[in-house]
Coordinates of C-alpha atoms and ligand atoms in Angstrom, one line a residue:
Chain P
M193 CA 78.2 136.7 -38.1
Y194 CA 77.0 138.6 -39.8
E195 CA 78.2 140.1 -43.8
L196 CA 77.1 142.7 -45.2
Q197 CA 73.9 141.5 -47.4
D198 CA 71.4 143.2 -46.8
V199 CA 73.3 146.1 -47.8
N200 CA 71.1 147.0 -51.1
K201 CA 73.5 146.6 -54.0
K202 CA 74.4 150.4 -54.8
I203 CA 75.7 151.1 -51.0
K204 CA 77.3 147.8 -51.3
K205 CA 80.1 148.4 -54.3
S206 CA 80.6 151.3 -52.9
L207 CA 82.4 150.0 -49.6
K208 CA 83.7 147.4 -51.9
K209 CA 85.7 149.9 -53.2
V210 CA 87.3 150.5 -49.9
G211 CA 87.9 147.4 -48.5
I212 CA 85.4 146.9 -46.8
G213 CA 82.1 144.3 -46.5
N214 CA 83.8 141.1 -45.1
K215 CA 83.4 140.3 -41.6
S216 CA 83.2 142.3 -39.6
S217 CA 82.6 142.6 -35.6
G218 CA 80.8 146.0 -35.6
S219 CA 80.5 148.5 -38.7
Y220 CA 78.3 152.2 -38.7
V221 CA 77.5 153.4 -42.0
L222 CA 76.7 157.2 -42.8
D223 CA 74.8 157.9 -45.6
N224 CA 74.6 162.2 -46.4
E225 CA 73.2 162.4 -42.0
N226 CA 71.5 159.6 -42.4
I227 CA 72.7 156.6 -40.1
F228 CA 72.0 153.4 -42.9
L229 CA 73.9 151.0 -40.4
N230 CA 74.6 150.1 -37.3
L231 CA 75.5 146.6 -36.3
I232 CA 77.4 144.9 -33.7
N233 CA 78.2 141.0 -33.7
E234 CA 76.5 139.0 -30.9
R235 CA 80.1 137.9 -30.3
Y236 CA 81.5 141.5 -29.3
K237 CA 77.9 143.3 -27.8
K238 CA 79.9 143.2 -24.1
K239 CA 83.1 143.8 -25.7
L240 CA 82.1 146.9 -28.0
V241 CA 80.2 150.1 -28.3
I242 CA 79.3 151.7 -31.7
T243 CA 77.3 154.0 -32.5
D244 CA 76.0 157.5 -33.7
I245 CA 78.0 160.3 -31.9
R246 CA 74.8 162.2 -31.7
E247 CA 73.1 159.2 -29.3
G248 CA 76.4 158.3 -27.9
L249 CA 76.1 161.4 -26.9
K250 CA 73.0 161.3 -25.1
K251 CA 73.3 157.8 -23.8
Y252 CA 76.6 157.8 -22.1
P253 CA 77.1 161.3 -21.2
W254 CA 80.2 160.9 -19.8
I255 CA 82.0 161.1 -22.8
K256 CA 81.0 164.7 -22.6
K257 CA 85.0 164.7 -21.4
Y258 CA 86.2 163.7 -23.9
F259 CA 84.1 165.3 -27.0
W260 CA 86.1 168.5 -28.6
K261 CA 89.3 167.9 -26.3
L262 CA 92.2 167.1 -28.1
I263 CA 90.7 170.4 -30.8
E264 CA 89.4 173.6 -29.9
K265 CA 85.6 174.8 -31.1
N266 CA 86.9 177.9 -32.5
E267 CA 90.7 176.3 -34.0
N268 CA 89.4 176.9 -38.2
N269 CA 87.3 177.8 -40.2
L270 CA 86.0 173.7 -40.8
T271 CA 86.3 173.1 -36.8
K272 CA 83.5 176.0 -36.9
K273 CA 81.5 174.6 -39.3
I274 CA 81.5 170.8 -37.6
N275 CA 80.1 172.7 -34.9
N276 CA 78.3 174.9 -35.7
D277 CA 75.9 172.4 -37.7
L278 CA 76.9 168.4 -37.4
N279 CA 76.0 165.5 -40.0
G280 CA 76.7 162.7 -37.4
G281 CA 79.8 160.7 -37.2
Y282 CA 80.6 156.9 -34.6
F283 CA 80.8 156.6 -31.7
I284 CA 82.9 153.6 -31.0
W285 CA 84.5 153.1 -27.4
I286 CA 86.6 149.9 -27.1
K287 CA 86.1 148.4 -23.9
K288 CA 88.5 147.5 -21.2
D289 CA 90.1 144.6 -21.6
A290 CA 88.6 143.8 -25.0
K291 CA 90.7 142.1 -27.7
I292 CA 87.9 142.7 -30.8
N293 CA 90.2 139.8 -33.2
L294 CA 87.6 141.3 -36.5
P295 CA 88.3 144.9 -38.1
I296 CA 85.1 147.0 -37.3
S297 CA 84.4 148.9 -40.3
S298 CA 83.1 151.9 -40.8
C299 CA 82.1 154.3 -43.5
L300 CA 81.3 157.7 -44.6
L301 CA 79.4 158.0 -48.3
I302 CA 77.6 161.2 -49.0
S303 CA 74.7 160.2 -51.8
S304 CA 73.8 163.4 -53.1
D305 CA 75.8 166.7 -54.8
N306 CA 76.5 169.0 -53.6
Y307 CA 76.6 167.8 -50.2
E308 CA 79.2 169.4 -47.4
Q309 CA 79.4 165.8 -44.9
K310 CA 80.4 167.4 -41.8
V311 CA 81.4 164.4 -39.2
H312 CA 82.5 164.1 -35.8
N313 CA 83.9 160.6 -34.7
L314 CA 85.1 159.6 -31.3
I315 CA 86.6 156.6 -30.3
I316 CA 88.5 155.2 -27.2
A317 CA 90.6 152.3 -27.3
E318 CA 89.9 151.4 -22.9
E319 CA 92.4 149.9 -21.0
G320 CA 94.7 146.8 -22.4
S321 CA 91.8 146.9 -25.3
E322 CA 93.0 145.6 -29.0
A323 CA 91.3 146.4 -32.4
K324 CA 91.6 146.9 -35.3
I325 CA 89.2 150.2 -37.3
L326 CA 88.7 149.8 -41.3
T327 CA 87.5 153.8 -42.0
G328 CA 86.6 153.8 -45.8
C329 CA 84.9 157.9 -46.8
T330 CA 83.5 157.7 -50.5
E331 CA 80.6 158.3 -52.5
H332 CA 77.9 157.0 -54.9
N333 CA 79.3 157.3 -58.9
Y334 CA 76.3 159.8 -59.5
V335 CA 77.3 162.4 -56.8
N336 CA 79.0 165.1 -58.6
N337 CA 80.7 167.9 -56.2
A338 CA 80.8 167.0 -52.7
K339 CA 83.0 168.3 -49.9
H340 CA 84.1 165.9 -46.4
I341 CA 84.6 167.7 -43.5
G342 CA 85.7 164.5 -40.6
L343 CA 87.1 165.0 -37.5
T344 CA 88.5 162.1 -35.5
E345 CA 89.3 162.2 -32.1
I346 CA 90.9 159.0 -30.6
F347 CA 91.7 158.4 -27.1
L348 CA 93.6 154.9 -26.8
E349 CA 94.2 154.5 -22.3
K350 CA 97.2 152.1 -20.5
N351 CA 98.8 149.6 -23.0
A352 CA 96.0 149.9 -25.1
K353 CA 96.3 148.9 -29.2
L354 CA 94.8 150.0 -31.8
N355 CA 95.1 149.9 -35.4
F356 CA 93.5 152.4 -37.0
T357 CA 93.5 152.2 -41.3
M358 CA 91.8 154.9 -43.5
V359 CA 91.0 154.1 -47.1
H360 CA 89.8 157.2 -49.1
S361 CA 87.9 156.1 -52.7
W362 CA 86.5 159.9 -53.3
K363 CA 85.0 160.5 -56.5
E364 CA 87.2 163.3 -59.1
D365 CA 85.4 166.4 -57.9
T366 CA 85.9 165.8 -54.2
I367 CA 87.6 168.0 -51.8
V368 CA 88.3 166.2 -48.4
R369 CA 89.0 167.5 -44.7
P370 CA 89.9 165.2 -42.4
I371 CA 91.2 166.0 -39.1
T372 CA 92.4 163.9 -36.8
R373 CA 93.8 163.7 -33.6
V374 CA 95.0 161.1 -31.5
E375 CA 96.0 160.8 -28.1
L376 CA 98.3 158.0 -26.7
K377 CA 98.8 157.0 -23.1
E378 CA 101.0 155.3 -21.1
K379 CA 102.3 152.0 -22.9
S380 CA 100.0 152.1 -25.2
E381 CA 100.7 151.2 -29.3
F382 CA 98.6 153.3 -32.5
V383 CA 98.8 152.6 -35.9
N384 CA 97.3 155.0 -37.7
N385 CA 97.1 153.8 -41.7
Y386 CA 96.1 156.0 -44.8
V387 CA 95.4 154.8 -48.3
C388 CA 94.2 156.7 -51.3
L389 CA 94.0 155.2 -54.3
T390 CA 92.0 157.7 -56.3
K391 CA 92.3 160.7 -58.4
V392 CA 90.8 163.5 -55.5
K393 CA 90.5 166.9 -56.7
D394 CA 91.9 168.5 -52.7
I395 CA 93.0 166.3 -50.5
K396 CA 94.3 168.1 -47.0
M397 CA 95.3 166.5 -43.5
N398 CA 97.6 166.4 -41.6
P399 CA 97.0 163.7 -38.7
K400 CA 98.3 165.2 -35.0
I401 CA 99.2 161.6 -33.0
I402 CA 100.2 162.5 -28.7
C403 CA 102.5 160.1 -27.3
K404 CA 101.9 161.5 -24.0
G405 CA 102.3 159.0 -21.5
K406 CA 105.6 157.1 -21.0
N407 CA 106.3 154.6 -23.5
S408 CA 104.0 155.0 -25.4
K409 CA 104.2 153.7 -29.4
A410 CA 102.8 156.0 -33.0
I411 CA 103.6 154.4 -36.9
S412 CA 102.0 156.2 -39.6
N413 CA 102.3 155.1 -42.9
S414 CA 101.1 156.4 -45.9
I415 CA 100.1 154.9 -49.2
I416 CA 99.4 157.4 -52.3
L417 CA 98.6 156.7 -55.0
S418 CA 98.2 160.2 -57.1
K419 CA 97.0 160.8 -60.6
K420 CA 95.0 162.8 -63.0
D421 CA 95.5 166.8 -61.3
S422 CA 94.6 165.6 -58.0
S423 CA 96.3 167.9 -55.2
I424 CA 97.6 166.1 -51.9
D425 CA 98.9 167.3 -49.4
I426 CA 99.2 165.3 -46.6
G427 CA 101.3 164.3 -43.3
T428 CA 101.5 162.9 -39.8
T429 CA 102.9 165.1 -36.5
I430 CA 104.1 163.6 -34.1
D431 CA 105.3 164.4 -30.5
L432 CA 106.7 162.9 -28.9
M433 CA 106.0 164.0 -25.3
G434 CA 106.2 160.7 -22.8
E435 CA 110.1 159.6 -21.5
N436 CA 110.7 157.1 -24.0
S437 CA 108.2 157.0 -26.3
N438 CA 108.8 156.2 -30.2
G439 CA 107.1 157.5 -33.1
E440 CA 107.8 156.3 -36.9
I441 CA 106.5 157.6 -40.2
K442 CA 106.5 156.1 -43.6
S443 CA 105.1 157.3 -47.0
R444 CA 105.3 155.8 -50.3
V445 CA 104.0 157.6 -52.8
V446 CA 103.6 157.3 -56.5
G447 CA 103.1 160.5 -58.9
S448 CA 101.4 159.9 -61.9
G449 CA 99.5 162.4 -64.5
S450 CA 99.7 165.7 -63.7
S451 CA 99.2 165.5 -59.6
K452 CA 100.7 167.5 -56.9
T453 CA 101.8 166.1 -53.7
I454 CA 102.8 166.7 -51.0
V455 CA 104.3 164.6 -48.0
R456 CA 105.0 166.4 -44.7
G457 CA 105.8 165.3 -41.9
R458 CA 107.5 166.2 -38.5
L459 CA 108.3 164.4 -35.6
N460 CA 108.2 166.1 -32.5
G461 CA 110.9 165.3 -29.6
K462 CA 110.3 167.5 -26.2
N463 CA 111.3 164.5 -24.1
K464 CA 113.9 161.1 -24.3
C465 CA 112.1 159.3 -27.0
K466 CA 113.0 158.7 -30.7
G467 CA 111.5 158.8 -33.6
H468 CA 112.0 158.3 -37.6
M469 CA 110.8 159.1 -41.0
E470 CA 110.5 157.7 -44.6
C471 CA 109.7 159.1 -47.4
N472 CA 109.9 157.8 -50.8
G473 CA 108.2 158.8 -53.9
I474 CA 108.6 158.0 -57.9
L475 CA 107.4 159.6 -60.5
I476 CA 106.4 157.8 -63.0
S477 CA 105.4 161.0 -65.1
K478 CA 106.7 164.0 -66.8
D479 CA 103.7 166.4 -65.3
A480 CA 104.0 164.8 -61.8
S481 CA 104.8 166.4 -58.6
I482 CA 106.2 165.2 -55.3
H483 CA 107.5 167.2 -53.0
A484 CA 109.0 165.3 -49.6
I485 CA 108.6 167.6 -46.2
P486 CA 110.8 165.7 -43.7
E487 CA 110.7 168.0 -40.4
L488 CA 112.4 166.9 -37.0
D489 CA 112.3 169.3 -34.1
A490 CA 114.0 168.0 -31.4
K491 CA 113.6 170.1 -27.6
N492 CA 114.7 168.3 -25.5
N493 CA 118.5 166.8 -25.7
K494 CA 117.6 162.6 -25.5
A495 CA 115.9 163.2 -28.2
E496 CA 117.0 160.9 -31.6
L497 CA 115.2 161.8 -34.9
S498 CA 116.1 160.8 -38.1
H499 CA 115.0 160.9 -41.3
E500 CA 115.0 159.9 -44.9
A501 CA 113.8 160.7 -48.1
S502 CA 114.1 160.1 -51.8
V503 CA 111.8 161.1 -54.8
G504 CA 112.8 159.8 -58.4
K505 CA 111.8 158.2 -61.8
I506 CA 111.5 154.5 -61.7
N507 CA 114.4 153.2 -62.5
Q508 CA 114.7 152.3 -65.7
K509 CA 116.7 149.3 -64.9
E510 CA 114.1 147.3 -63.8
I511 CA 111.6 148.1 -66.3
D512 CA 114.1 146.9 -69.2
Y513 CA 114.8 143.5 -67.2
L514 CA 110.6 142.8 -66.6
M515 CA 110.7 143.4 -70.1
T516 CA 112.9 140.7 -71.5
R517 CA 110.6 138.4 -69.7
G518 CA 107.7 139.6 -71.9
L519 CA 106.3 142.4 -70.2
S520 CA 105.2 145.6 -72.1
K521 CA 106.4 148.3 -70.7
E522 CA 103.0 149.2 -69.0
N523 CA 102.6 145.9 -67.0
A524 CA 106.5 146.1 -65.9
T525 CA 105.3 149.8 -64.7
N526 CA 102.5 148.0 -62.9
L527 CA 103.7 145.4 -61.2
I528 CA 106.7 147.6 -60.2
I529 CA 104.6 150.4 -58.6
S530 CA 102.5 147.6 -56.7
G531 CA 105.6 145.9 -55.4
F532 CA 106.7 149.6 -53.8
I533 CA 103.6 150.2 -52.8
N534 CA 102.2 147.1 -51.3
A535 CA 100.1 147.0 -48.9
N536 CA 102.3 144.2 -47.2
F537 CA 104.4 147.5 -45.6
L538 CA 101.2 148.6 -43.8
K539 CA 101.5 145.4 -41.4
L540 CA 97.4 145.2 -41.1
P541 CA 96.5 141.5 -40.0
K542 CA 97.0 139.1 -43.3
K543 CA 92.7 139.3 -43.7
I544 CA 92.7 143.1 -43.8
E545 CA 95.9 143.2 -45.8
K546 CA 94.5 140.0 -48.7
M547 CA 91.0 143.0 -48.5
I548 CA 92.9 146.1 -49.0
S549 CA 95.2 144.1 -51.9
L550 CA 92.2 143.5 -54.0
V551 CA 91.4 147.1 -54.1
F552 CA 94.3 148.1 -55.0
K553 CA 94.6 145.7 -58.1
K554 CA 91.1 147.4 -59.4
H555 CA 93.4 151.5 -59.2
L556 CA 96.7 150.2 -60.3
N557 CA 96.1 150.2 -63.8
L558 CA 98.1 152.9 -64.5
T559 CA 97.7 152.6 -68.9
E560 CA 99.9 154.6 -71.5
K561 CA 98.5 157.7 -70.4
H562 CA 99.9 157.4 -67.0
I563 CA 103.5 156.6 -67.3
I564 CA 106.0 158.5 -69.5
Chain C
M287 CA 119.3 127.0 -91.5
T288 CA 120.2 130.1 -89.7
L289 CA 118.1 131.3 -86.7
L290 CA 119.9 134.8 -85.6
K291 CA 122.3 136.7 -88.4
I292 CA 123.4 139.9 -87.4
E293 CA 124.6 142.0 -90.2
N294 CA 126.4 144.5 -89.8
L295 CA 125.8 146.0 -86.8
E296 CA 127.0 149.3 -84.6
V297 CA 125.2 150.3 -81.3
K298 CA 125.4 153.4 -79.5
T299 CA 125.2 154.4 -76.1
E300 CA 122.1 157.6 -75.1
E301 CA 125.3 159.3 -74.6
K302 CA 126.4 159.0 -78.6
K303 CA 129.2 156.8 -77.8
E304 CA 130.1 153.9 -80.0
I305 CA 130.3 150.7 -77.4
L306 CA 130.0 147.9 -80.7
K307 CA 131.1 147.6 -84.7
N308 CA 131.3 146.1 -87.5
I309 CA 129.5 143.0 -85.6
N310 CA 128.5 139.7 -88.3
M311 CA 127.3 136.8 -86.6
N312 CA 125.9 133.9 -88.0
I313 CA 124.4 131.0 -85.3
N314 CA 122.2 127.9 -86.3
S315 CA 119.2 125.9 -85.7
G316 CA 120.7 123.6 -82.6
E317 CA 124.3 125.5 -81.9
I318 CA 126.2 126.6 -78.8
I319 CA 128.2 129.5 -78.9
I320 CA 130.3 131.1 -77.2
L321 CA 131.6 134.5 -77.0
F322 CA 134.7 135.6 -74.9
G323 CA 136.8 138.4 -74.4
P324 CA 138.2 140.9 -71.7
N325 CA 136.7 143.1 -69.3
G326 CA 134.5 145.4 -71.0
S327 CA 135.0 144.5 -75.1
G328 CA 131.2 144.7 -75.4
K329 CA 130.2 141.0 -74.3
T330 CA 127.3 142.2 -72.6
S331 CA 126.9 145.0 -74.5
L332 CA 126.2 142.7 -77.6
L333 CA 123.4 140.6 -75.7
K334 CA 121.3 143.2 -74.7
S335 CA 121.7 145.0 -78.9
I336 CA 119.9 141.3 -79.8
I337 CA 117.2 141.9 -76.4
G338 CA 116.3 144.8 -78.0
L339 CA 117.2 147.1 -74.1
P340 CA 116.4 151.6 -75.0
N341 CA 119.8 152.1 -73.9
Y342 CA 121.9 150.3 -76.8
K343 CA 120.4 152.3 -80.1
K344 CA 121.2 150.2 -83.2
T345 CA 123.3 152.9 -86.0
K346 CA 123.5 151.2 -88.9
G347 CA 123.0 147.4 -89.5
R348 CA 120.6 144.8 -88.9
I349 CA 119.5 141.4 -86.7
L350 CA 117.5 139.5 -88.5
F351 CA 115.8 136.1 -86.2
N352 CA 113.8 133.3 -87.9
G353 CA 114.8 135.8 -91.3
K354 CA 112.7 138.4 -89.0
D355 CA 113.7 141.4 -88.6
I356 CA 113.8 142.4 -85.5
T357 CA 116.0 145.0 -85.4
E358 CA 114.1 147.6 -83.9
K359 CA 111.8 145.7 -82.0
K360 CA 111.2 146.6 -78.1
P361 CA 112.2 143.7 -75.6
N362 CA 109.0 142.4 -74.9
E363 CA 107.7 141.7 -78.2
I364 CA 111.6 139.6 -79.7
Q365 CA 110.9 137.6 -76.2
K366 CA 107.9 136.2 -77.6
E367 CA 109.2 136.2 -80.5
G368 CA 112.1 133.1 -78.6
I369 CA 115.2 134.6 -77.7
A370 CA 115.4 135.4 -73.8
L371 CA 118.1 136.6 -71.9
A372 CA 119.6 135.6 -68.6
F373 CA 120.9 139.4 -67.4
Q374 CA 125.3 139.3 -65.9
N375 CA 124.0 141.3 -63.1
P376 CA 119.9 141.3 -62.4
P377 CA 118.5 144.2 -61.0
E378 CA 116.7 144.3 -57.2
I379 CA 113.4 144.8 -57.7
K380 CA 111.8 145.8 -54.1
G381 CA 108.0 144.5 -53.5
V382 CA 108.2 142.2 -57.0
K383 CA 108.1 138.0 -55.8
L384 CA 110.3 135.5 -57.3
K385 CA 107.0 134.2 -57.8
E386 CA 105.2 136.4 -59.7
I387 CA 107.4 136.5 -61.8
I388 CA 108.0 132.7 -62.0
S389 CA 103.5 132.6 -62.7
I390 CA 103.8 134.9 -65.4
I391 CA 106.4 134.2 -67.8
S392 CA 105.9 130.4 -67.3
K393 CA 103.4 128.4 -70.0
N394 CA 103.1 124.8 -67.8
S395 CA 103.3 125.5 -63.8
V396 CA 103.1 122.4 -63.1
E397 CA 106.8 121.8 -64.9
A398 CA 107.8 124.7 -63.5
M399 CA 107.3 124.3 -60.1
H400 CA 109.5 120.7 -61.0
A401 CA 112.2 123.7 -62.0
V402 CA 112.0 125.6 -59.6
E403 CA 112.4 122.5 -57.3
E404 CA 116.0 120.7 -59.5
L405 CA 117.4 124.5 -59.2
K406 CA 117.3 124.6 -55.4
L407 CA 115.2 127.5 -55.3
K408 CA 112.3 127.5 -53.9
K409 CA 112.7 128.8 -50.5
F410 CA 113.3 131.9 -52.7
L411 CA 109.6 132.4 -54.4
E412 CA 108.3 133.8 -51.2
R413 CA 110.8 136.5 -51.5
D414 CA 111.9 139.6 -53.3
I415 CA 113.0 139.1 -57.3
N416 CA 117.3 139.3 -56.6
V417 CA 116.7 141.4 -53.3
N418 CA 120.2 140.4 -51.1
F419 CA 120.0 137.0 -53.1
S420 CA 123.7 135.8 -52.9
G421 CA 125.6 136.3 -56.2
G422 CA 125.2 131.8 -57.3
E423 CA 121.2 132.1 -55.7
K424 CA 120.9 135.3 -58.4
K425 CA 123.2 133.1 -60.9
R426 CA 120.2 130.2 -60.6
A427 CA 117.7 132.3 -60.9
E428 CA 118.6 134.1 -63.7
I429 CA 118.8 130.0 -65.5
L430 CA 115.2 129.0 -64.2
Q431 CA 113.3 132.1 -65.4
L432 CA 115.6 132.1 -69.1
L433 CA 114.1 128.2 -69.5
L434 CA 110.6 129.0 -68.3
M435 CA 110.8 131.6 -71.0
E436 CA 111.5 128.1 -73.4
P437 CA 113.1 129.9 -75.7
K438 CA 114.3 129.2 -79.2
L439 CA 117.8 131.4 -78.4
L440 CA 119.1 131.4 -75.0
L441 CA 121.6 134.8 -74.8
V442 CA 123.8 133.0 -71.4
D443 CA 125.7 136.2 -69.5
E444 CA 128.2 134.4 -67.8
P445 CA 126.7 131.9 -66.2
D446 CA 129.4 130.6 -64.6
S447 CA 131.1 133.4 -63.4
G448 CA 131.0 133.1 -58.5
V449 CA 129.1 129.5 -59.4
D450 CA 130.0 126.7 -57.2
I451 CA 131.4 123.5 -58.9
E452 CA 128.4 121.6 -58.4
S453 CA 125.8 125.2 -59.2
M454 CA 127.8 125.3 -62.5
K455 CA 127.5 121.5 -63.3
L456 CA 124.2 121.8 -62.7
L457 CA 123.2 125.0 -64.6
G458 CA 125.2 124.3 -67.3
K459 CA 123.4 120.9 -68.0
K460 CA 119.8 122.3 -67.3
I461 CA 121.1 124.4 -70.5
N462 CA 122.7 121.7 -72.5
D463 CA 119.2 119.8 -71.5
Y464 CA 117.3 122.5 -73.0
V465 CA 119.4 123.2 -75.6
K466 CA 118.9 119.3 -77.4
K467 CA 115.4 118.7 -76.7
K468 CA 113.9 121.2 -77.8
K469 CA 117.0 122.2 -80.4
A470 CA 117.1 125.6 -80.0
S471 CA 120.3 127.4 -79.9
A472 CA 122.3 129.6 -77.3
I473 CA 125.2 132.4 -77.2
I474 CA 127.1 131.5 -73.7
I475 CA 129.4 134.4 -72.5
T476 CA 132.2 133.0 -70.3
H477 CA 135.7 134.3 -69.4
Q478 CA 136.9 130.7 -67.7
G479 CA 135.2 128.6 -69.7
E480 CA 134.1 126.7 -67.4
I481 CA 130.6 126.0 -68.6
L482 CA 132.3 124.4 -71.2
K483 CA 132.8 121.2 -69.4
H484 CA 128.9 120.9 -69.2
V485 CA 127.8 122.2 -72.4
K486 CA 128.3 121.1 -75.7
A487 CA 129.6 124.0 -77.7
K488 CA 131.9 124.1 -81.2
K489 CA 132.0 127.1 -81.8
G490 CA 134.4 130.7 -80.2
Y491 CA 133.9 134.7 -81.3
V492 CA 136.1 137.0 -79.3
M493 CA 135.4 140.3 -79.2
L494 CA 137.7 143.6 -78.4
D495 CA 137.1 146.4 -77.7
G496 CA 133.4 147.0 -79.9
E497 CA 134.4 143.8 -82.6
I498 CA 134.8 140.5 -82.5
I499 CA 137.8 140.1 -84.2
C500 CA 137.9 136.3 -84.3
S501 CA 136.0 133.5 -84.6
G502 CA 136.9 129.4 -84.7
N503 CA 136.9 126.2 -83.2
V504 CA 136.2 126.9 -79.0
K505 CA 138.6 124.8 -78.0
K506 CA 141.7 126.0 -79.8
I507 CA 140.7 129.5 -78.8
L508 CA 139.9 129.1 -75.0
R509 CA 143.9 127.5 -74.7
S510 CA 145.1 130.4 -76.9
I511 CA 143.1 132.8 -74.5
K512 CA 144.4 130.8 -71.6
K513 CA 148.0 130.5 -72.6
N514 CA 148.7 134.4 -74.6
G515 CA 146.6 137.1 -73.2
Y516 CA 143.8 138.6 -75.5
E517 CA 146.7 141.3 -76.4
R518 CA 147.8 137.8 -78.9
C519 CA 144.2 137.6 -80.2
M520 CA 144.9 141.2 -81.7
N521 CA 148.2 139.2 -84.1
C522 CA 146.0 135.8 -84.3
K523 CA 145.8 134.3 -87.9
M524 CA 142.1 133.1 -87.1
L525 CA 141.9 137.3 -87.5
I526 CA 138.5 138.1 -89.7
K527 CA 140.0 140.5 -92.0
K528 CA 137.6 142.9 -93.9
Ligands
LIG81 N1 124.5 151.7 -70.9 C1 125.7 151.8 -71.1 N2 125.6 153.1 -70.9 C2 127.3 153.8 -71.6 N3 128.1 152.8 -71.4 C3 127.9 151.3 -71.7 C4 127.0 150.8 -71.3 N4 126.7 149.6 -71.4 C5 128.1 149.5 -71.4 N5 129.4 150.8 -71.7 C6 130.0 150.5 -71.8 O1 130.8 149.3 -72.9 C7 131.5 148.5 -73.0 C8 131.7 146.7 -73.1 O2 130.4 146.8 -72.2 P1 130.3 145.4 -71.9 O3 129.2 144.9 -70.2 O4 129.5 145.2 -72.7 O5 131.3 145.0 -71.3 P2 131.9 143.2 -70.8 O6 132.4 142.8 -71.6 O7 130.2 142.6 -70.8 O8 132.3 143.3 -69.6 P3 132.8 142.2 -68.5 O9 133.4 140.9 -68.8 O10 133.5 142.7 -67.4 O11 131.0 141.8 -68.4 C9 132.0 149.0 -71.2 O12 133.4 149.7 -71.7 C10 130.9 149.8 -71.0 O13 131.3 150.8 -69.3
LIG82 MG1 129.5 141.4 -69.4

């Protein structure tokens, strides 16, 4: 067992921002294009491979058949950029039947101004394996005008279970473009969690999860606290192709300041399948906006798809109530919001939930200027 | 000694609807008073106005607590002065546990846990406040919070509605013991007067259409209401003349 104690202080601080730093089964930290840290816990050495994608492609040539499988190199400008000038990324290989209890942690850091980081990550979860990946992206406090472009391809083989939790903590002027594609084989289960609690200049993403196998199941949760003048456009698309496949999309959004948030969700029912979507938003300032766009597309008459959405103000009665308990308006709002975007909604193992809750606490300090 | 003094209070809602008028009231330290009145007569509005909820705009008059003008103060400031309200219909707050609120309001965690056990709420600590609580459970949670805030003035909105006999006895005793021990005062709203079996109250007030129309011996008032309903109150001899 090791902790990230040998990591220099600055980086450690950055990692803490995204909830990484506790005991892990393995870690990968990329700083610009340099591999800063790549460790695997002794206990899991036979079950798990974590390495830089550039090394991975050399050492395990068979992974080439997965690399660029779920998206075309020429799909758009971003994929073209990644293909032309790759700065790194992780390759995580969870071997057959491996049960990895401790989270695998990865972090992509940017440490210089005006840097455009282009990464390509690959995750292969073999048959019957179980793992949790906690990934955070952040940059050092002194970095300005960074841009992060990250492509992640994830494969779940038969009966594999994977929880993929991404916590973003970018600086205010960062532009973020993550592209995620996931393929699920028979009876595999994928949980995708996305958490963003800091202001970002501009983030756009819409991961696509393809439930290809029979009885495969995908859950996608997002928790977003839009601050100041953040511009956030996030969503999830789940393709339900396999017979009896199951998809669930849930999002909780808090809009403060003059932030603009678009939350998308799309369930494509292409077989006998079930899908449900829930989007709840709270606006706590008069200049913030939340635009929920839930879409259901059934191409099979045995597809059962549903959605519910709500966007509105925080309930005044709840604030009044807590104020009679002695809380100021700001503290009452904080308490209600922290309940609304509770980490427990992500259905994470208790340990990770605790870590993420700490990150939440730090960012949930809404003061008068955030609230009406 | 006067603890709470309400002078000529008029209250309107956000929509400018008048819901309270000509309210005058005097409550001494150590005194429990009972507020009667038919549905919609303004009892809850009066308590909410005292605690300073923003929907209840005070357009005339003033409220003095311990000689201090609290008319324009916010609920959290009024709570700090020593007034606490147990809601008739408390809101459900998803994601906020009863435990969290208890830890925010209680001054002494050992005493708090003791009160939690006495009010049979231990099982509910981990639950979201009031979410799917039964009627009686909500009342117990309200009284628990009320007492933990250690107020000098308790505002208790229908503690005996929808509560079983045993719980009512428990709640009544807790309120009465607290008032006695701390020499606190209380305004209690009741319809049936069941709570009167367990708390020592002498004075009663009757509200009708947003006004206090009479005050007097609580037992006499209750007897009269039970016998004649509120219609008679209109012409009753105890009627307060302006
Ligand atoms: N915030 C508000 N906005 C508009 N109308 C209100 C508001 N609060 C109370 N009212 C109205 O004022 C009147 C008095 O309501 P209140 O709740 O004080 O009655 P009450 O005496 O407590 O009745 P009950 O015995 O049914 O509890 C009612 O007609 C009610 O609809
Ligand atoms: Mg009432």
